[in-house]
Amino acid sequence: MSGKIEAILMHILTSLKNDVTDYCDIETVDANNSIVMMDGSLGTIVRFNGRKNVLGRSEYSSFIRKLSSSIGVFFKGTGHQIQFIFYKDLDSKALLERAVRSQRVSADRLNLNLEDLIDETVEKNAGYVYLEECYMVFWSRPSLLDPIESKISQDEKNRFRKENNWPSTANAQNLLRPISYLMDRHESFVSKIVSDLSSKQFGCSVEVLNVSNALKEIKRRVYPEYTSDKWKPAIPFQEILTGELNGIPPRWKNNTNDTDKSEILYPNIAGQIMVSTSEIGKRDANRTAYDPLNDPTIIRVGARFYAPLLIKTPPSKEENFANLFASLNGVETRNNNQRKSIPYSVSFMIESDGLGGTAFKSIFANILSITSEINKNINLALKALRERKRDGEVITKLRMSVMTWADWNNAEQLVLRKSKLWKVIEAWGDTSLMEKSGNPMTAFQTNCMGLTTKHIGPACPAPLEEALELMPLTRPASPYINASTIYRSLDGKLMPWEIFSEIQSHWLTLISGKPGSGKSATINSRHIDACLLGGVERIPWLGIIDIGISCEGSTNAISDALPDHLKHLVLYARLQNTESNCINPMDVHLGARYPLPKWREFIVNFITLLITPVERQGKPYEGMTSLVGSIVDEAYKLKDTLEKGQPNTYSEGEDLFVDKAIKEAGLNVVENNTPYYDIVDMLFDKGFIYEAERAQRYAVPRLSDLATVLNTPELQAKFGNFTSENNKILEAFNFGLLTASNEYMIFNSSTKFDIGSARIIALDLQDVVVKGSSPAQQQKTALMYMIARQSFMKKVAFHTDDLPQINSRYLDYYRKLINELIDENKTFCMDEFHNTGGIPQLTDQIFADSRESRKWKMEIILLSQKPEDFGTLSDIATTIIVMDSGTENTRAYLRENISLSPVAESALINHCNGANADGCTFLAMIKTKSGDFTQLFTATLGPKRLWRLSTTAEDRKLRTLLFNQMPRPQAINLLANKFPQGGCKAAVDMLKQNQEKTNKVFNDDEILDSVIEGLANQIIKEHQTLMTSNM
């Protein structure tokens, strides 16, 4: 008897809501994605990340119509509700820290001392990024069921209790609360709308939260300061990926009812979520006007003070959430001595049966219409809505509320924030608001996500399409969920960018932008981030080809961050057209006598371009490619150790590393007699892998061997009489080979250029090409790009598909190598691509590489000045990034060839105008497996990173002068402190103008050098003075 009395008393106390836990109506969970409320309602929480395409007015209207059609079928009867809730908070550091957490872990694992750059990324972006989240809570109420289903369900539960002697559990979750008949309807409701939102047609990024994550987000919204990322609720839930089942935590019995067995089941969810006290404000003459608790409509929950407001009447004019967001973004108050936009949440509840409960209002208005124009208008409005419903339009109940808050150490700002929020909301389509008197905790509950199915805001009937217009569905979203690189939206939303994302079929990225657009800094910053990807076990592979020193900044940053014993993993080199830098295009993999098919394709392409006259702009004579293929095949046969072969033989002194290894291994070698191929095998067998690779270089054919093969009877018989455009192609080949041999010392001999064990390889082609648009310049550039590409690819471009082509002696070696390579990230980047002039052999090679890149786990990145420079490569690119709006011709090209939409073009013109103090905004067109998306991203880099990566002439010169005087990291710190905007050009220009007035005899270059040297000396002197004073 005492137990029953206790239960009755508890029920009465709960209804009075004397405890903070009384404001959470969640009972338990059901299945993987559904929370169960105390009345049996089912709820599923969906994170709405936003729209993955830039949005214009017409696109938004079309989207709302489609969404209304998708949702409308569920709102024609009673029982379904959707809560939309949007949060914008001030403290984004926790959000940013979560985004860079994997970078910190990887940096530590790889011994990369890049903590300063990671810290700077967080600090710099915290000034622009806000914590912004939007959720949809799908509710299915028991009213969906007919009375028979409800009775059957209740009878089944009663029978189960009786047959199993089910105990009472006043302080535990009622695991019998779920209504089985409701689940099918609920799952259909959620899956249909989520599937539509996720489709290419709708273009939204949404994520259904499992019940564990859903409850964590509910708690985080109530107690952000007390909710750890690692917190998990005690619920009957099994992780799908791990199979781990949540255990029941042990508890002491805390009631006197012997029949109550609460302690052996999962504890109440309300007690797990509502973990800290609350306090309602009260008028007190002893409190100041700015004390938030002097206002009876303000509450304290945990360490925050909240001001919840209810919207009495919604916007009367045509409005949307984007306008409200923009208005609130422009309202600022102080937060920890910084001017920041006010934090707020907006809660909307859309319920079915929008005209339910309006019959009395219509009758009453009809009676009073004679004396009241207002009531006549009410009656007419309701009549119009009923007519729209008869025409098939869905009429819903719409309730709305808003809330702002302040942390305990900034509480005096809350009164001001509440006032400003009120004014902005009222200006949003003539909306009217009201405060909740009596118990404002219920208004707080309404403004929180998922705590209750009840929204206490005044209900108004609204056509579904018009209600959806007001929902927070206009925000941008990245197609990516995980962050490898931190970008943001123009108005402060975190926009993650994921390198090697599984949502794409392969990774070919094309980036265009004129000089000064921020292209180089953006890509070189991304190279640094590529070394910090989550889960990497070793420094990733990164190959960079550039004309000039812009890539030196990122390679220096990585090299400086590595300990001395790992610095060899980074190589920056300027190729020279000399024999000492020779790269033999006919090299093959270790242990091979013939190239793999993909390498043969490269060799044939390369030599075909090499011997093609420059005036033909890469177009070979008819039949020439076939001839080159035959010559190449015969050259490898010539150098094989077959009976008729003429293999290259060992010569002492040709390679000192090979000589030393032969002696150490005790090999029986006869000079000028033992084939190099045999030495390769013998050194490999003895474990001298590196030396075997070097010996291989002398075993393979060289360009000079092609002339020998050209005169063989077989080739003469096959091609001797073949002509193209009145030229015998054998003679054309011979002439082209002779010309190339005189022009390109870098290709003439065995390979001497050695990248060793480096994994990050930046090759600067400044000294081997001449920038220009003449056919000769473009062909030379294309050849250098192709040979530099091969230097990197022959280190990493292996796959299990290659194993059948591998010599059995080397199979174990290649199996191990491929096992190591197969899961390692690889990036290959070509900058200044416009200088290659669209030479077909290079374009064909990139096409071929792109087809293979997925299985190599390689991203290929090309950078150029205009989108047109990429030609047909745009057809297979998975990401196209445009850094600036370009000319009308450029935009016409994008419209015609890349389907640039009018709204995307408008965004490009208005927002992509080069780098400034706030960052660099670019338009990205991203192809994924589920559809194509176009979005704006803004990269905001900190001063240290900018000083590392800047390619501005003044910055490079000042940086170099300091690098010559002190360690690079120390110089970067000094520059970042002196010029926190990330560059010195503005200061140099001002000083230069002053000198020009007084130094008439100096030319511009002399004045510039003098100014920058003066700045360098000043920075060094200031640093020395500071160091002396601190001693």
PDB file of C-alpha atoms in Angstrom, residues 706-833:
ATOM      1  CA  LEU A 706      66.396   3.775 -80.148  1.00  0.00           C
ATOM      2  CA  ALA A 707      68.513   4.884 -83.111  1.00  0.00           C
ATOM      3  CA  THR A 708      70.192   1.460 -83.105  1.00  0.00           C
ATOM      4  CA  VAL A 709      66.848  -0.340 -83.139  1.00  0.00           C
ATOM      5  CA  LEU A 710      65.564   1.938 -85.901  1.00  0.00           C
ATOM      6  CA  ASN A 711      67.941   0.330 -88.400  1.00  0.00           C
ATOM      7  CA  THR A 712      67.007  -3.299 -87.673  1.00  0.00           C
ATOM      8  CA  PRO A 713      65.720  -5.293 -90.677  1.00  0.00           C
ATOM      9  CA  GLU A 714      62.400  -5.976 -88.918  1.00  0.00           C
ATOM     10  CA  LEU A 715      61.518  -2.301 -88.490  1.00  0.00           C
ATOM     11  CA  GLN A 716      62.849  -1.350 -91.908  1.00  0.00           C
ATOM     12  CA  ALA A 717      60.655  -4.009 -93.483  1.00  0.00           C
ATOM     13  CA  LYS A 718      57.571  -2.947 -91.548  1.00  0.00           C
ATOM     14  CA  PHE A 719      57.849   0.845 -91.711  1.00  0.00           C
ATOM     15  CA  GLY A 720      60.507   1.629 -94.363  1.00  0.00           C
ATOM     16  CA  ASN A 721      58.040   2.620 -97.057  1.00  0.00           C
ATOM     17  CA  PHE A 722      55.432   4.231 -94.760  1.00  0.00           C
ATOM     18  CA  THR A 723      54.987   7.949 -95.384  1.00  0.00           C
ATOM     19  CA  SER A 724      52.848  10.645 -93.789  1.00  0.00           C
ATOM     20  CA  GLU A 725      52.417  14.074 -95.348  1.00  0.00           C
ATOM     21  CA  ASN A 726      55.255  13.285 -97.813  1.00  0.00           C
ATOM     22  CA  ASN A 727      57.599  12.346 -94.944  1.00  0.00           C
ATOM     23  CA  LYS A 728      58.993   8.876 -94.380  1.00  0.00           C
ATOM     24  CA  ILE A 729      58.184   8.295 -90.741  1.00  0.00           C
ATOM     25  CA  LEU A 730      61.443   6.392 -90.076  1.00  0.00           C
ATOM     26  CA  GLU A 731      63.389   9.425 -91.258  1.00  0.00           C
ATOM     27  CA  ALA A 732      61.071  11.748 -89.325  1.00  0.00           C
ATOM     28  CA  PHE A 733      61.643   9.695 -86.189  1.00  0.00           C
ATOM     29  CA  ASN A 734      65.417   9.710 -86.654  1.00  0.00           C
ATOM     30  CA  PHE A 735      65.486  13.465 -87.223  1.00  0.00           C
ATOM     31  CA  GLY A 736      63.283  14.112 -84.210  1.00  0.00           C
ATOM     32  CA  LEU A 737      65.436  11.869 -82.006  1.00  0.00           C
ATOM     33  CA  LEU A 738      68.634  13.616 -83.122  1.00  0.00           C
ATOM     34  CA  THR A 739      67.092  17.034 -82.491  1.00  0.00           C
ATOM     35  CA  ALA A 740      65.858  16.000 -79.039  1.00  0.00           C
ATOM     36  CA  SER A 741      69.228  14.524 -78.082  1.00  0.00           C
ATOM     37  CA  ASN A 742      70.886  17.843 -78.792  1.00  0.00           C
ATOM     38  CA  GLU A 743      68.149  19.827 -77.015  1.00  0.00           C
ATOM     39  CA  TYR A 744      67.588  17.732 -73.884  1.00  0.00           C
ATOM     40  CA  MET A 745      70.649  16.602 -71.978  1.00  0.00           C
ATOM     41  CA  ILE A 746      68.291  15.693 -69.126  1.00  0.00           C
ATOM     42  CA  PHE A 747      66.886  12.727 -71.105  1.00  0.00           C
ATOM     43  CA  ASN A 748      70.047  11.478 -72.822  1.00  0.00           C
ATOM     44  CA  SER A 749      71.680   9.149 -70.335  1.00  0.00           C
ATOM     45  CA  SER A 750      71.008   6.808 -67.442  1.00  0.00           C
ATOM     46  CA  THR A 751      69.069   8.316 -64.558  1.00  0.00           C
ATOM     47  CA  LYS A 752      71.202  10.401 -62.222  1.00  0.00           C
ATOM     48  CA  PHE A 753      68.495  12.449 -60.512  1.00  0.00           C
ATOM     49  CA  ASP A 754      67.697  10.630 -57.290  1.00  0.00           C
ATOM     50  CA  ILE A 755      64.746  11.391 -55.027  1.00  0.00           C
ATOM     51  CA  GLY A 756      65.938   8.681 -52.629  1.00  0.00           C
ATOM     52  CA  SER A 757      63.569   7.852 -49.791  1.00  0.00           C
ATOM     53  CA  ALA A 758      61.661  11.164 -49.927  1.00  0.00           C
ATOM     54  CA  ARG A 759      57.884  10.904 -49.702  1.00  0.00           C
ATOM     55  CA  ILE A 760      57.125  14.597 -50.222  1.00  0.00           C
ATOM     56  CA  ILE A 761      58.729  15.635 -53.490  1.00  0.00           C
ATOM     57  CA  ALA A 762      58.462  19.144 -54.938  1.00  0.00           C
ATOM     58  CA  LEU A 763      60.104  19.593 -58.336  1.00  0.00           C
ATOM     59  CA  ASP A 764      60.625  23.163 -59.496  1.00  0.00           C
ATOM     60  CA  LEU A 765      60.907  23.376 -63.298  1.00  0.00           C
ATOM     61  CA  GLN A 766      61.901  27.054 -63.313  1.00  0.00           C
ATOM     62  CA  ASP A 767      65.308  26.329 -64.886  1.00  0.00           C
ATOM     63  CA  VAL A 768      64.212  23.811 -67.527  1.00  0.00           C
ATOM     64  CA  VAL A 769      61.223  25.593 -69.091  1.00  0.00           C
ATOM     65  CA  VAL A 770      60.509  29.045 -70.415  1.00  0.00           C
ATOM     66  CA  LYS A 771      56.984  30.295 -69.723  1.00  0.00           C
ATOM     67  CA  GLY A 772      55.241  31.285 -72.907  1.00  0.00           C
ATOM     68  CA  SER A 773      52.665  30.405 -75.517  1.00  0.00           C
ATOM     69  CA  SER A 774      54.863  29.469 -78.453  1.00  0.00           C
ATOM     70  CA  PRO A 775      54.628  25.824 -79.631  1.00  0.00           C
ATOM     71  CA  ALA A 776      58.276  25.214 -78.733  1.00  0.00           C
ATOM     72  CA  GLN A 777      57.840  26.545 -75.193  1.00  0.00           C
ATOM     73  CA  GLN A 778      54.654  24.582 -74.603  1.00  0.00           C
ATOM     74  CA  GLN A 779      56.083  21.332 -75.920  1.00  0.00           C
ATOM     75  CA  LYS A 780      59.173  21.689 -73.756  1.00  0.00           C
ATOM     76  CA  THR A 781      57.021  22.422 -70.715  1.00  0.00           C
ATOM     77  CA  ALA A 782      54.798  19.423 -71.401  1.00  0.00           C
ATOM     78  CA  LEU A 783      57.846  17.137 -71.688  1.00  0.00           C
ATOM     79  CA  MET A 784      59.247  18.374 -68.391  1.00  0.00           C
ATOM     80  CA  TYR A 785      55.892  17.922 -66.684  1.00  0.00           C
ATOM     81  CA  MET A 786      55.669  14.387 -68.039  1.00  0.00           C
ATOM     82  CA  ILE A 787      59.147  13.358 -66.891  1.00  0.00           C
ATOM     83  CA  ALA A 788      58.681  14.980 -63.478  1.00  0.00           C
ATOM     84  CA  ARG A 789      55.380  13.127 -63.162  1.00  0.00           C
ATOM     85  CA  GLN A 790      57.100   9.839 -63.957  1.00  0.00           C
ATOM     86  CA  SER A 791      59.724  10.459 -61.265  1.00  0.00           C
ATOM     87  CA  PHE A 792      56.942  10.474 -58.680  1.00  0.00           C
ATOM     88  CA  MET A 793      54.645   7.859 -60.191  1.00  0.00           C
ATOM     89  CA  LYS A 794      57.300   5.160 -60.410  1.00  0.00           C
ATOM     90  CA  LYS A 795      57.540   5.323 -56.612  1.00  0.00           C
ATOM     91  CA  VAL A 796      53.840   4.965 -55.824  1.00  0.00           C
ATOM     92  CA  ALA A 797      51.722   3.813 -58.800  1.00  0.00           C
ATOM     93  CA  PHE A 798      51.514   0.094 -58.001  1.00  0.00           C
ATOM     94  CA  HIS A 799      48.520  -2.134 -57.361  1.00  0.00           C
ATOM     95  CA  THR A 800      47.775  -5.824 -56.907  1.00  0.00           C
ATOM     96  CA  ASP A 801      46.660  -5.840 -60.565  1.00  0.00           C
ATOM     97  CA  ASP A 802      50.356  -5.484 -61.452  1.00  0.00           C
ATOM     98  CA  LEU A 803      51.460  -8.668 -59.654  1.00  0.00           C
ATOM     99  CA  PRO A 804      50.911 -11.040 -62.632  1.00  0.00           C
ATOM    100  CA  GLN A 805      53.455  -8.928 -64.565  1.00  0.00           C
ATOM    101  CA  ILE A 806      56.119  -9.139 -61.835  1.00  0.00           C
ATOM    102  CA  ASN A 807      59.171 -11.418 -62.031  1.00  0.00           C
ATOM    103  CA  SER A 808      58.623 -14.304 -59.572  1.00  0.00           C
ATOM    104  CA  ARG A 809      61.915 -13.502 -57.836  1.00  0.00           C
ATOM    105  CA  TYR A 810      60.502 -10.136 -56.812  1.00  0.00           C
ATOM    106  CA  LEU A 811      56.923 -11.144 -55.990  1.00  0.00           C
ATOM    107  CA  ASP A 812      57.292 -11.120 -52.204  1.00  0.00           C
ATOM    108  CA  TYR A 813      58.997  -7.735 -52.342  1.00  0.00           C
ATOM    109  CA  TYR A 814      56.191  -6.220 -54.431  1.00  0.00           C
ATOM    110  CA  ARG A 815      53.441  -7.846 -52.400  1.00  0.00           C
ATOM    111  CA  LYS A 816      54.869  -6.162 -49.305  1.00  0.00           C
ATOM    112  CA  LEU A 817      55.375  -2.857 -51.140  1.00  0.00           C
ATOM    113  CA  ILE A 818      51.835  -2.863 -52.532  1.00  0.00           C
ATOM    114  CA  ASN A 819      50.369  -3.771 -49.138  1.00  0.00           C
ATOM    115  CA  GLU A 820      52.100  -0.711 -47.715  1.00  0.00           C
ATOM    116  CA  LEU A 821      51.099   1.551 -50.594  1.00  0.00           C
ATOM    117  CA  ILE A 822      47.520   0.458 -51.078  1.00  0.00           C
ATOM    118  CA  ASP A 823      46.088   2.271 -48.038  1.00  0.00           C
ATOM    119  CA  GLU A 824      48.440   5.252 -48.056  1.00  0.00           C
ATOM    120  CA  ASN A 825      47.207   8.643 -49.232  1.00  0.00           C
ATOM    121  CA  LYS A 826      48.917  10.009 -52.299  1.00  0.00           C
ATOM    122  CA  THR A 827      48.569  13.444 -53.841  1.00  0.00           C
ATOM    123  CA  PHE A 828      49.996  14.471 -57.184  1.00  0.00           C
ATOM    124  CA  CYS A 829      49.805  18.168 -58.025  1.00  0.00           C
ATOM    125  CA  MET A 830      50.702  20.088 -61.195  1.00  0.00           C
ATOM    126  CA  ASP A 831      50.740  23.879 -60.925  1.00  0.00           C
ATOM    127  CA  GLU A 832      51.020  26.388 -63.792  1.00  0.00           C
ATOM    128  CA  PHE A 833      49.268  23.887 -66.076  1.00  0.00           C
TER     129      PHE A 833
END
